[in-house]
């Protein structure tokens, strides 16, 4: 391959620097020319491998293509067609600056009788498409290379892979590599694999990188510096610290660590927060004559500042000082800005002084950041202005004033910005702050403009000071400054969010009078306010006006209005609103209709909701899973579970997949309808549809099985829930314990009751009553006593008027009569922790221990 053909696409791989004589030498060393190598991509006028005849032919093609818009039927072009060769096509392509024209010519040439593209022609086209980022055409080109069985050498394969990888077509690059190997179009070498590794590395595909490395080992291909560099990069990107260090050490031992490799690891250390290690590595590399460039240091520092990690940024800045890279105003700008943002003002001022000592003149940005940050404390601001008065006084006051005003707003110092603006407007000139006096210099008068007012008004709006913003807005107009459309929109939006509708309309009228037309945003701010206020008539009237401007109401506000109306029992009014919207040409979406269906069901009946559902389906709407779930829930609640099942079948036929919530509604419906086997069948269907049962599913079924006297099945299901990693919550425990109590399984209920408490879930009054009742039935009086004590300690003992108090009364009576527990009960009564229940009632007066 000729040297001129490989330099262009090997530059990045060899050295991340512009072409230089050292680069040319490294390329010659690694890829010496041979008779078997041909150029991949070239500009024909600079290449010696074109004959004079081929140069003439390629120039003729270029001349025709530049004369007029491309046409495949151009007679001049077709006359030249017999002279096409791959070298000519390459040369022509390299002289066409427009990718579209190049692609049209390439496609035309490929279709000419007797002509067949070489891999070098394909690669030239691939290079053009990758630079233009035309991914679709590049993918098609790669497929064509394989389909047309275009043979290639390893260098050409590597180049095509890099073209694909450079635009993110890594999957395509990987597939191309495999196809070329499989068909036998090329036997990849180390260079081919290196290009693929580079593409995979950029996309962070660690697993694929490792697979390709293993392939190289199995094929007996030797690794080189350019093999391990992308491997190091991908491990660093993935945060695989140990593997990255292993690769780096291997490269270091073989003498392959250069500035680029070094930079990769230092940047990775910094991203991992290991700044000390990064600095240590920098020092070690400097001992060996390697060091980071100025740009890399700046990128690292900027990254830490943007993440507010100023301690790390300062650490690297110290290193920059040592290396003498700190004579840059932009670096000081970033550092001072970060310190001001972190409120480390002394350090910021110190850096400013250092900057001055180095002879670097501060720009507007630095002065603005300092003044804006120091503005809250008069003494500090005075000290700052004394330190930088020379720089402040040398700047045009108007520009500096506007910049400081914006900085104050950006830093949240709204009051200071507001007062400074009013000072300059002429209010309280004599009693101004230090900052105001700085700008109220008679030598140069500050001229206020719309931007000055807009910045402060927006700051006031962001701070929620709407009335102050409105006052300043009116003063702005009196001052002769014209508000912008964006400012009107900001004020209208703020007023609408506070439901100050009339004031919003006033601003809208004023805005139109100044010649500004409302935008879609303007109208929708007011539309949203009308919807929140449930003003149906006003909302529909505004929609009519919006039609005139070609604006559309936002669906989220229509849905909000519908939901609010339904919430307040106005489902029919919500339906009328949707009809009016349709008449105005705006079609509500399925979310809005779902809200109405839900409202109709809650206010009127399930059938009214079903009727609307069927109507919208007939009008071409495609309900989603949520719409179906609303109806399925309502039908199950009404114990019309068979109809709900039919709806589920209907949604499945329409290509929708029932959710876990859908199945939970059905399971609950079947359980409450006395069809526990149907409920269990639903669980099987869930697993068949690869839907995971959740804790609500299991809790419902456990409760249902216990209700139908099947506690053993309930316990099996509970164990299955635990095996599948579904963690029981308080509701699930309540369902199981209460169900076991109903089935007379007090011992099992007590075990799970204790397990529930171990998980720091508090039982409620109802659960204590159920457990005590079950334990009484089994005459387990010691456990009754323990449970009663816990109930008293938890403050859950019911009042004597409570419907469940007879169970507690009966428990106390039984405990008082038993020798094992009577003493403890008397102590509790004496302490006033449980009531003194009369023991004279006898057995007749006792309630059965049930709930």
mmCIF file with all atom_site columns, C-alpha atoms in Angstrom, residues 235-388:
data_model
loop_
_atom_site.group_PDB
_atom_site.id
_atom_site.type_symbol
_atom_site.label_atom_id
_atom_site.label_alt_id
_atom_site.label_comp_id
_atom_site.label_asym_id
_atom_site.label_entity_id
_atom_site.label_seq_id
_atom_site.pdbx_PDB_ins_code
_atom_site.Cartn_x
_atom_site.Cartn_y
_atom_site.Cartn_z
_atom_site.occupancy
_atom_site.B_iso_or_equiv
_atom_site.pdbx_formal_charge
_atom_site.auth_seq_id
_atom_site.auth_comp_id
_atom_site.auth_asym_id
_atom_site.auth_atom_id
_atom_site.pdbx_PDB_model_num
ATOM 1   C CA . UNK A 1 235 ? -11.713 -0.506 30.622 1.00 0.00 ? 235 UNK A CA 1
ATOM 2   C CA . UNK A 1 236 ? -11.247 3.086  31.766 1.00 0.00 ? 236 UNK A CA 1
ATOM 3   C CA . UNK A 1 237 ? -14.619 4.110  30.324 1.00 0.00 ? 237 UNK A CA 1
ATOM 4   C CA . UNK A 1 238 ? -16.319 1.147  32.009 1.00 0.00 ? 238 UNK A CA 1
ATOM 5   C CA . UNK A 1 239 ? -14.671 1.938  35.356 1.00 0.00 ? 239 UNK A CA 1
ATOM 6   C CA . UNK A 1 240 ? -12.930 -1.446 35.496 1.00 0.00 ? 240 UNK A CA 1
ATOM 7   C CA . UNK A 1 241 ? -10.020 -0.110 37.491 1.00 0.00 ? 241 UNK A CA 1
ATOM 8   C CA . UNK A 1 242 ? -7.972  -3.303 38.023 1.00 0.00 ? 242 UNK A CA 1
ATOM 9   C CA . UNK A 1 243 ? -8.160  -4.407 34.385 1.00 0.00 ? 243 UNK A CA 1
ATOM 10  C CA . UNK A 1 244 ? -7.209  -0.924 33.164 1.00 0.00 ? 244 UNK A CA 1
ATOM 11  C CA . UNK A 1 245 ? -4.157  -0.857 35.418 1.00 0.00 ? 245 UNK A CA 1
ATOM 12  C CA . UNK A 1 246 ? -3.186  -4.348 34.250 1.00 0.00 ? 246 UNK A CA 1
ATOM 13  C CA . UNK A 1 247 ? -3.224  -3.257 30.595 1.00 0.00 ? 247 UNK A CA 1
ATOM 14  C CA . UNK A 1 248 ? -1.356  -0.046 31.388 1.00 0.00 ? 248 UNK A CA 1
ATOM 15  C CA . UNK A 1 249 ? 1.371   -1.925 33.260 1.00 0.00 ? 249 UNK A CA 1
ATOM 16  C CA . UNK A 1 250 ? 1.758   -4.359 30.364 1.00 0.00 ? 250 UNK A CA 1
ATOM 17  C CA . UNK A 1 251 ? 2.115   -1.444 27.935 1.00 0.00 ? 251 UNK A CA 1
ATOM 18  C CA . UNK A 1 252 ? 4.569   0.259  30.271 1.00 0.00 ? 252 UNK A CA 1
ATOM 19  C CA . UNK A 1 253 ? 6.763   -2.831 30.495 1.00 0.00 ? 253 UNK A CA 1
ATOM 20  C CA . UNK A 1 254 ? 6.884   -3.064 26.690 1.00 0.00 ? 254 UNK A CA 1
ATOM 21  C CA . UNK A 1 255 ? 7.716   0.612  26.280 1.00 0.00 ? 255 UNK A CA 1
ATOM 22  C CA . UNK A 1 256 ? 4.424   1.417  24.548 1.00 0.00 ? 256 UNK A CA 1
ATOM 23  C CA . UNK A 1 257 ? 3.244   4.182  26.874 1.00 0.00 ? 257 UNK A CA 1
ATOM 24  C CA . UNK A 1 258 ? 3.131   7.481  25.006 1.00 0.00 ? 258 UNK A CA 1
ATOM 25  C CA . UNK A 1 259 ? 1.397   10.774 25.736 1.00 0.00 ? 259 UNK A CA 1
ATOM 26  C CA . UNK A 1 260 ? -1.952  9.505  24.438 1.00 0.00 ? 260 UNK A CA 1
ATOM 27  C CA . UNK A 1 261 ? -1.920  6.331  26.558 1.00 0.00 ? 261 UNK A CA 1
ATOM 28  C CA . UNK A 1 262 ? -0.793  8.333  29.555 1.00 0.00 ? 262 UNK A CA 1
ATOM 29  C CA . UNK A 1 263 ? -3.635  10.829 29.058 1.00 0.00 ? 263 UNK A CA 1
ATOM 30  C CA . UNK A 1 264 ? -6.251  8.055  28.920 1.00 0.00 ? 264 UNK A CA 1
ATOM 31  C CA . UNK A 1 265 ? -5.293  6.757  32.359 1.00 0.00 ? 265 UNK A CA 1
ATOM 32  C CA . UNK A 1 266 ? -4.904  10.195 33.961 1.00 0.00 ? 266 UNK A CA 1
ATOM 33  C CA . UNK A 1 267 ? -8.344  11.275 32.720 1.00 0.00 ? 267 UNK A CA 1
ATOM 34  C CA . UNK A 1 268 ? -9.789  8.002  34.029 1.00 0.00 ? 268 UNK A CA 1
ATOM 35  C CA . UNK A 1 269 ? -8.195  8.527  37.468 1.00 0.00 ? 269 UNK A CA 1
ATOM 36  C CA . UNK A 1 270 ? -9.702  12.008 37.564 1.00 0.00 ? 270 UNK A CA 1
ATOM 37  C CA . UNK A 1 271 ? -13.166 10.797 36.575 1.00 0.00 ? 271 UNK A CA 1
ATOM 38  C CA . UNK A 1 272 ? -13.000 8.123  39.267 1.00 0.00 ? 272 UNK A CA 1
ATOM 39  C CA . UNK A 1 273 ? -12.272 10.880 41.796 1.00 0.00 ? 273 UNK A CA 1
ATOM 40  C CA . UNK A 1 274 ? -8.694  9.642  42.361 1.00 0.00 ? 274 UNK A CA 1
ATOM 41  C CA . UNK A 1 275 ? -7.070  13.026 41.799 1.00 0.00 ? 275 UNK A CA 1
ATOM 42  C CA . UNK A 1 276 ? -4.145  12.266 44.112 1.00 0.00 ? 276 UNK A CA 1
ATOM 43  C CA . UNK A 1 277 ? -3.335  9.172  42.091 1.00 0.00 ? 277 UNK A CA 1
ATOM 44  C CA . UNK A 1 278 ? -3.710  11.160 38.877 1.00 0.00 ? 278 UNK A CA 1
ATOM 45  C CA . UNK A 1 279 ? -1.199  13.744 40.132 1.00 0.00 ? 279 UNK A CA 1
ATOM 46  C CA . UNK A 1 280 ? 1.136   10.961 41.277 1.00 0.00 ? 280 UNK A CA 1
ATOM 47  C CA . UNK A 1 281 ? 0.925   9.373  37.825 1.00 0.00 ? 281 UNK A CA 1
ATOM 48  C CA . UNK A 1 282 ? 1.634   12.740 36.179 1.00 0.00 ? 282 UNK A CA 1
ATOM 49  C CA . UNK A 1 283 ? 4.766   13.097 38.331 1.00 0.00 ? 283 UNK A CA 1
ATOM 50  C CA . UNK A 1 284 ? 5.941   9.565  37.501 1.00 0.00 ? 284 UNK A CA 1
ATOM 51  C CA . UNK A 1 285 ? 5.465   10.131 33.797 1.00 0.00 ? 285 UNK A CA 1
ATOM 52  C CA . UNK A 1 286 ? 7.288   13.455 33.897 1.00 0.00 ? 286 UNK A CA 1
ATOM 53  C CA . UNK A 1 287 ? 10.310  11.622 35.313 1.00 0.00 ? 287 UNK A CA 1
ATOM 54  C CA . UNK A 1 288 ? 10.257  9.567  32.114 1.00 0.00 ? 288 UNK A CA 1
ATOM 55  C CA . UNK A 1 289 ? 9.915   12.563 29.834 1.00 0.00 ? 289 UNK A CA 1
ATOM 56  C CA . UNK A 1 290 ? 6.128   12.292 29.277 1.00 0.00 ? 290 UNK A CA 1
ATOM 57  C CA . UNK A 1 291 ? 3.628   14.922 30.303 1.00 0.00 ? 291 UNK A CA 1
ATOM 58  C CA . UNK A 1 292 ? 0.048   15.977 29.658 1.00 0.00 ? 292 UNK A CA 1
ATOM 59  C CA . UNK A 1 293 ? -0.533  18.825 27.287 1.00 0.00 ? 293 UNK A CA 1
ATOM 60  C CA . UNK A 1 294 ? -2.113  22.090 28.336 1.00 0.00 ? 294 UNK A CA 1
ATOM 61  C CA . UNK A 1 295 ? -5.466  21.274 26.728 1.00 0.00 ? 295 UNK A CA 1
ATOM 62  C CA . UNK A 1 296 ? -5.868  18.016 28.690 1.00 0.00 ? 296 UNK A CA 1
ATOM 63  C CA . UNK A 1 297 ? -5.232  19.802 31.995 1.00 0.00 ? 297 UNK A CA 1
ATOM 64  C CA . UNK A 1 298 ? -7.806  22.435 31.106 1.00 0.00 ? 298 UNK A CA 1
ATOM 65  C CA . UNK A 1 299 ? -10.421 19.814 30.169 1.00 0.00 ? 299 UNK A CA 1
ATOM 66  C CA . UNK A 1 300 ? -9.901  17.986 33.468 1.00 0.00 ? 300 UNK A CA 1
ATOM 67  C CA . UNK A 1 301 ? -10.095 21.167 35.537 1.00 0.00 ? 301 UNK A CA 1
ATOM 68  C CA . UNK A 1 302 ? -13.201 22.353 33.690 1.00 0.00 ? 302 UNK A CA 1
ATOM 69  C CA . UNK A 1 303 ? -14.865 18.991 34.340 1.00 0.00 ? 303 UNK A CA 1
ATOM 70  C CA . UNK A 1 304 ? -14.231 19.180 38.088 1.00 0.00 ? 304 UNK A CA 1
ATOM 71  C CA . UNK A 1 305 ? -15.435 22.778 38.260 1.00 0.00 ? 305 UNK A CA 1
ATOM 72  C CA . UNK A 1 306 ? -18.666 21.937 36.417 1.00 0.00 ? 306 UNK A CA 1
ATOM 73  C CA . UNK A 1 307 ? -19.302 19.191 39.004 1.00 0.00 ? 307 UNK A CA 1
ATOM 74  C CA . UNK A 1 308 ? -18.488 21.625 41.876 1.00 0.00 ? 308 UNK A CA 1
ATOM 75  C CA . UNK A 1 309 ? -15.493 19.515 42.947 1.00 0.00 ? 309 UNK A CA 1
ATOM 76  C CA . UNK A 1 310 ? -13.320 22.530 43.584 1.00 0.00 ? 310 UNK A CA 1
ATOM 77  C CA . UNK A 1 311 ? -10.885 20.732 45.892 1.00 0.00 ? 311 UNK A CA 1
ATOM 78  C CA . UNK A 1 312 ? -9.943  18.418 43.021 1.00 0.00 ? 312 UNK A CA 1
ATOM 79  C CA . UNK A 1 313 ? -9.840  21.299 40.537 1.00 0.00 ? 313 UNK A CA 1
ATOM 80  C CA . UNK A 1 314 ? -7.471  23.252 42.818 1.00 0.00 ? 314 UNK A CA 1
ATOM 81  C CA . UNK A 1 315 ? -5.251  20.194 43.176 1.00 0.00 ? 315 UNK A CA 1
ATOM 82  C CA . UNK A 1 316 ? -4.835  19.971 39.400 1.00 0.00 ? 316 UNK A CA 1
ATOM 83  C CA . UNK A 1 317 ? -4.487  23.756 39.143 1.00 0.00 ? 317 UNK A CA 1
ATOM 84  C CA . UNK A 1 318 ? -1.462  23.531 41.473 1.00 0.00 ? 318 UNK A CA 1
ATOM 85  C CA . UNK A 1 319 ? 0.052   21.057 39.024 1.00 0.00 ? 319 UNK A CA 1
ATOM 86  C CA . UNK A 1 320 ? -0.683  23.412 36.135 1.00 0.00 ? 320 UNK A CA 1
ATOM 87  C CA . UNK A 1 321 ? 1.193   26.153 38.018 1.00 0.00 ? 321 UNK A CA 1
ATOM 88  C CA . UNK A 1 322 ? 4.222   23.896 38.406 1.00 0.00 ? 322 UNK A CA 1
ATOM 89  C CA . UNK A 1 323 ? 4.239   23.173 34.676 1.00 0.00 ? 323 UNK A CA 1
ATOM 90  C CA . UNK A 1 324 ? 3.856   26.848 33.756 1.00 0.00 ? 324 UNK A CA 1
ATOM 91  C CA . UNK A 1 325 ? 0.548   26.384 31.914 1.00 0.00 ? 325 UNK A CA 1
ATOM 92  C CA . UNK A 1 326 ? -1.425  28.958 33.912 1.00 0.00 ? 326 UNK A CA 1
ATOM 93  C CA . UNK A 1 327 ? -0.897  32.010 31.668 1.00 0.00 ? 327 UNK A CA 1
ATOM 94  C CA . UNK A 1 328 ? -4.389  31.646 30.245 1.00 0.00 ? 328 UNK A CA 1
ATOM 95  C CA . UNK A 1 329 ? -7.310  33.952 31.038 1.00 0.00 ? 329 UNK A CA 1
ATOM 96  C CA . UNK A 1 330 ? -9.918  31.257 30.261 1.00 0.00 ? 330 UNK A CA 1
ATOM 97  C CA . UNK A 1 331 ? -8.452  28.922 32.910 1.00 0.00 ? 331 UNK A CA 1
ATOM 98  C CA . UNK A 1 332 ? -8.614  31.664 35.551 1.00 0.00 ? 332 UNK A CA 1
ATOM 99  C CA . UNK A 1 333 ? -12.149 32.463 34.415 1.00 0.00 ? 333 UNK A CA 1
ATOM 100 C CA . UNK A 1 334 ? -13.234 28.848 35.014 1.00 0.00 ? 334 UNK A CA 1
ATOM 101 C CA . UNK A 1 335 ? -11.478 28.595 38.377 1.00 0.00 ? 335 UNK A CA 1
ATOM 102 C CA . UNK A 1 336 ? -12.691 31.957 39.730 1.00 0.00 ? 336 UNK A CA 1
ATOM 103 C CA . UNK A 1 337 ? -16.223 31.199 38.522 1.00 0.00 ? 337 UNK A CA 1
ATOM 104 C CA . UNK A 1 338 ? -16.204 27.819 40.291 1.00 0.00 ? 338 UNK A CA 1
ATOM 105 C CA . UNK A 1 339 ? -14.892 29.309 43.538 1.00 0.00 ? 339 UNK A CA 1
ATOM 106 C CA . UNK A 1 340 ? -17.494 32.096 43.437 1.00 0.00 ? 340 UNK A CA 1
ATOM 107 C CA . UNK A 1 341 ? -20.243 29.543 42.863 1.00 0.00 ? 341 UNK A CA 1
ATOM 108 C CA . UNK A 1 342 ? -18.971 27.559 45.886 1.00 0.00 ? 342 UNK A CA 1
ATOM 109 C CA . UNK A 1 343 ? -18.864 30.784 47.903 1.00 0.00 ? 343 UNK A CA 1
ATOM 110 C CA . UNK A 1 344 ? -15.092 30.404 48.409 1.00 0.00 ? 344 UNK A CA 1
ATOM 111 C CA . UNK A 1 345 ? -14.611 34.099 47.860 1.00 0.00 ? 345 UNK A CA 1
ATOM 112 C CA . UNK A 1 346 ? -11.219 34.498 49.565 1.00 0.00 ? 346 UNK A CA 1
ATOM 113 C CA . UNK A 1 347 ? -9.715  31.872 47.267 1.00 0.00 ? 347 UNK A CA 1
ATOM 114 C CA . UNK A 1 348 ? -11.368 33.531 44.262 1.00 0.00 ? 348 UNK A CA 1
ATOM 115 C CA . UNK A 1 349 ? -9.882  36.908 45.202 1.00 0.00 ? 349 UNK A CA 1
ATOM 116 C CA . UNK A 1 350 ? -6.485  35.274 45.772 1.00 0.00 ? 350 UNK A CA 1
ATOM 117 C CA . UNK A 1 351 ? -6.573  33.788 42.265 1.00 0.00 ? 351 UNK A CA 1
ATOM 118 C CA . UNK A 1 352 ? -7.545  37.179 40.895 1.00 0.00 ? 352 UNK A CA 1
ATOM 119 C CA . UNK A 1 353 ? -4.487  38.735 42.566 1.00 0.00 ? 353 UNK A CA 1
ATOM 120 C CA . UNK A 1 354 ? -2.263  35.955 41.216 1.00 0.00 ? 354 UNK A CA 1
ATOM 121 C CA . UNK A 1 355 ? -3.662  36.581 37.774 1.00 0.00 ? 355 UNK A CA 1
ATOM 122 C CA . UNK A 1 356 ? -2.792  40.268 38.006 1.00 0.00 ? 356 UNK A CA 1
ATOM 123 C CA . UNK A 1 357 ? 0.754   39.454 39.154 1.00 0.00 ? 357 UNK A CA 1
ATOM 124 C CA . UNK A 1 358 ? 1.169   37.250 36.075 1.00 0.00 ? 358 UNK A CA 1
ATOM 125 C CA . UNK A 1 359 ? 0.183   40.188 33.879 1.00 0.00 ? 359 UNK A CA 1
ATOM 126 C CA . UNK A 1 360 ? -3.083  38.631 32.706 1.00 0.00 ? 360 UNK A CA 1
ATOM 127 C CA . UNK A 1 361 ? -5.824  41.221 32.226 1.00 0.00 ? 361 UNK A CA 1
ATOM 128 C CA . UNK A 1 362 ? -9.222  40.066 33.563 1.00 0.00 ? 362 UNK A CA 1
ATOM 129 C CA . UNK A 1 363 ? -12.124 40.107 31.125 1.00 0.00 ? 363 UNK A CA 1
ATOM 130 C CA . UNK A 1 364 ? -15.777 40.986 31.625 1.00 0.00 ? 364 UNK A CA 1
ATOM 131 C CA . UNK A 1 365 ? -16.643 37.458 32.713 1.00 0.00 ? 365 UNK A CA 1
ATOM 132 C CA . UNK A 1 366 ? -14.200 37.400 35.610 1.00 0.00 ? 366 UNK A CA 1
ATOM 133 C CA . UNK A 1 367 ? -15.118 40.874 36.879 1.00 0.00 ? 367 UNK A CA 1
ATOM 134 C CA . UNK A 1 368 ? -18.820 40.046 36.641 1.00 0.00 ? 368 UNK A CA 1
ATOM 135 C CA . UNK A 1 369 ? -18.431 36.798 38.600 1.00 0.00 ? 369 UNK A CA 1
ATOM 136 C CA . UNK A 1 370 ? -16.444 38.539 41.347 1.00 0.00 ? 370 UNK A CA 1
ATOM 137 C CA . UNK A 1 371 ? -18.710 41.583 41.686 1.00 0.00 ? 371 UNK A CA 1
ATOM 138 C CA . UNK A 1 372 ? -21.885 39.458 41.574 1.00 0.00 ? 372 UNK A CA 1
ATOM 139 C CA . UNK A 1 373 ? -20.575 37.097 44.258 1.00 0.00 ? 373 UNK A CA 1
ATOM 140 C CA . UNK A 1 374 ? -19.297 39.832 46.614 1.00 0.00 ? 374 UNK A CA 1
ATOM 141 C CA . UNK A 1 375 ? -22.395 42.008 46.254 1.00 0.00 ? 375 UNK A CA 1
ATOM 142 C CA . UNK A 1 376 ? -24.279 40.659 49.284 1.00 0.00 ? 376 UNK A CA 1
ATOM 143 C CA . UNK A 1 377 ? -21.811 42.070 51.847 1.00 0.00 ? 377 UNK A CA 1
ATOM 144 C CA . UNK A 1 378 ? -20.948 45.750 51.569 1.00 0.00 ? 378 UNK A CA 1
ATOM 145 C CA . UNK A 1 379 ? -17.603 45.460 53.374 1.00 0.00 ? 379 UNK A CA 1
ATOM 146 C CA . UNK A 1 380 ? -16.384 42.607 51.196 1.00 0.00 ? 380 UNK A CA 1
ATOM 147 C CA . UNK A 1 381 ? -17.601 44.329 48.043 1.00 0.00 ? 381 UNK A CA 1
ATOM 148 C CA . UNK A 1 382 ? -15.797 47.518 49.026 1.00 0.00 ? 382 UNK A CA 1
ATOM 149 C CA . UNK A 1 383 ? -12.602 45.526 49.560 1.00 0.00 ? 383 UNK A CA 1
ATOM 150 C CA . UNK A 1 384 ? -13.034 43.814 46.176 1.00 0.00 ? 384 UNK A CA 1
ATOM 151 C CA . UNK A 1 385 ? -13.630 47.068 44.312 1.00 0.00 ? 385 UNK A CA 1
ATOM 152 C CA . UNK A 1 386 ? -10.537 48.561 45.877 1.00 0.00 ? 386 UNK A CA 1
ATOM 153 C CA . UNK A 1 387 ? -8.542  45.529 44.716 1.00 0.00 ? 387 UNK A CA 1
ATOM 154 C CA . UNK A 1 388 ? -9.823  45.615 41.158 1.00 0.00 ? 388 UNK A CA 1
#
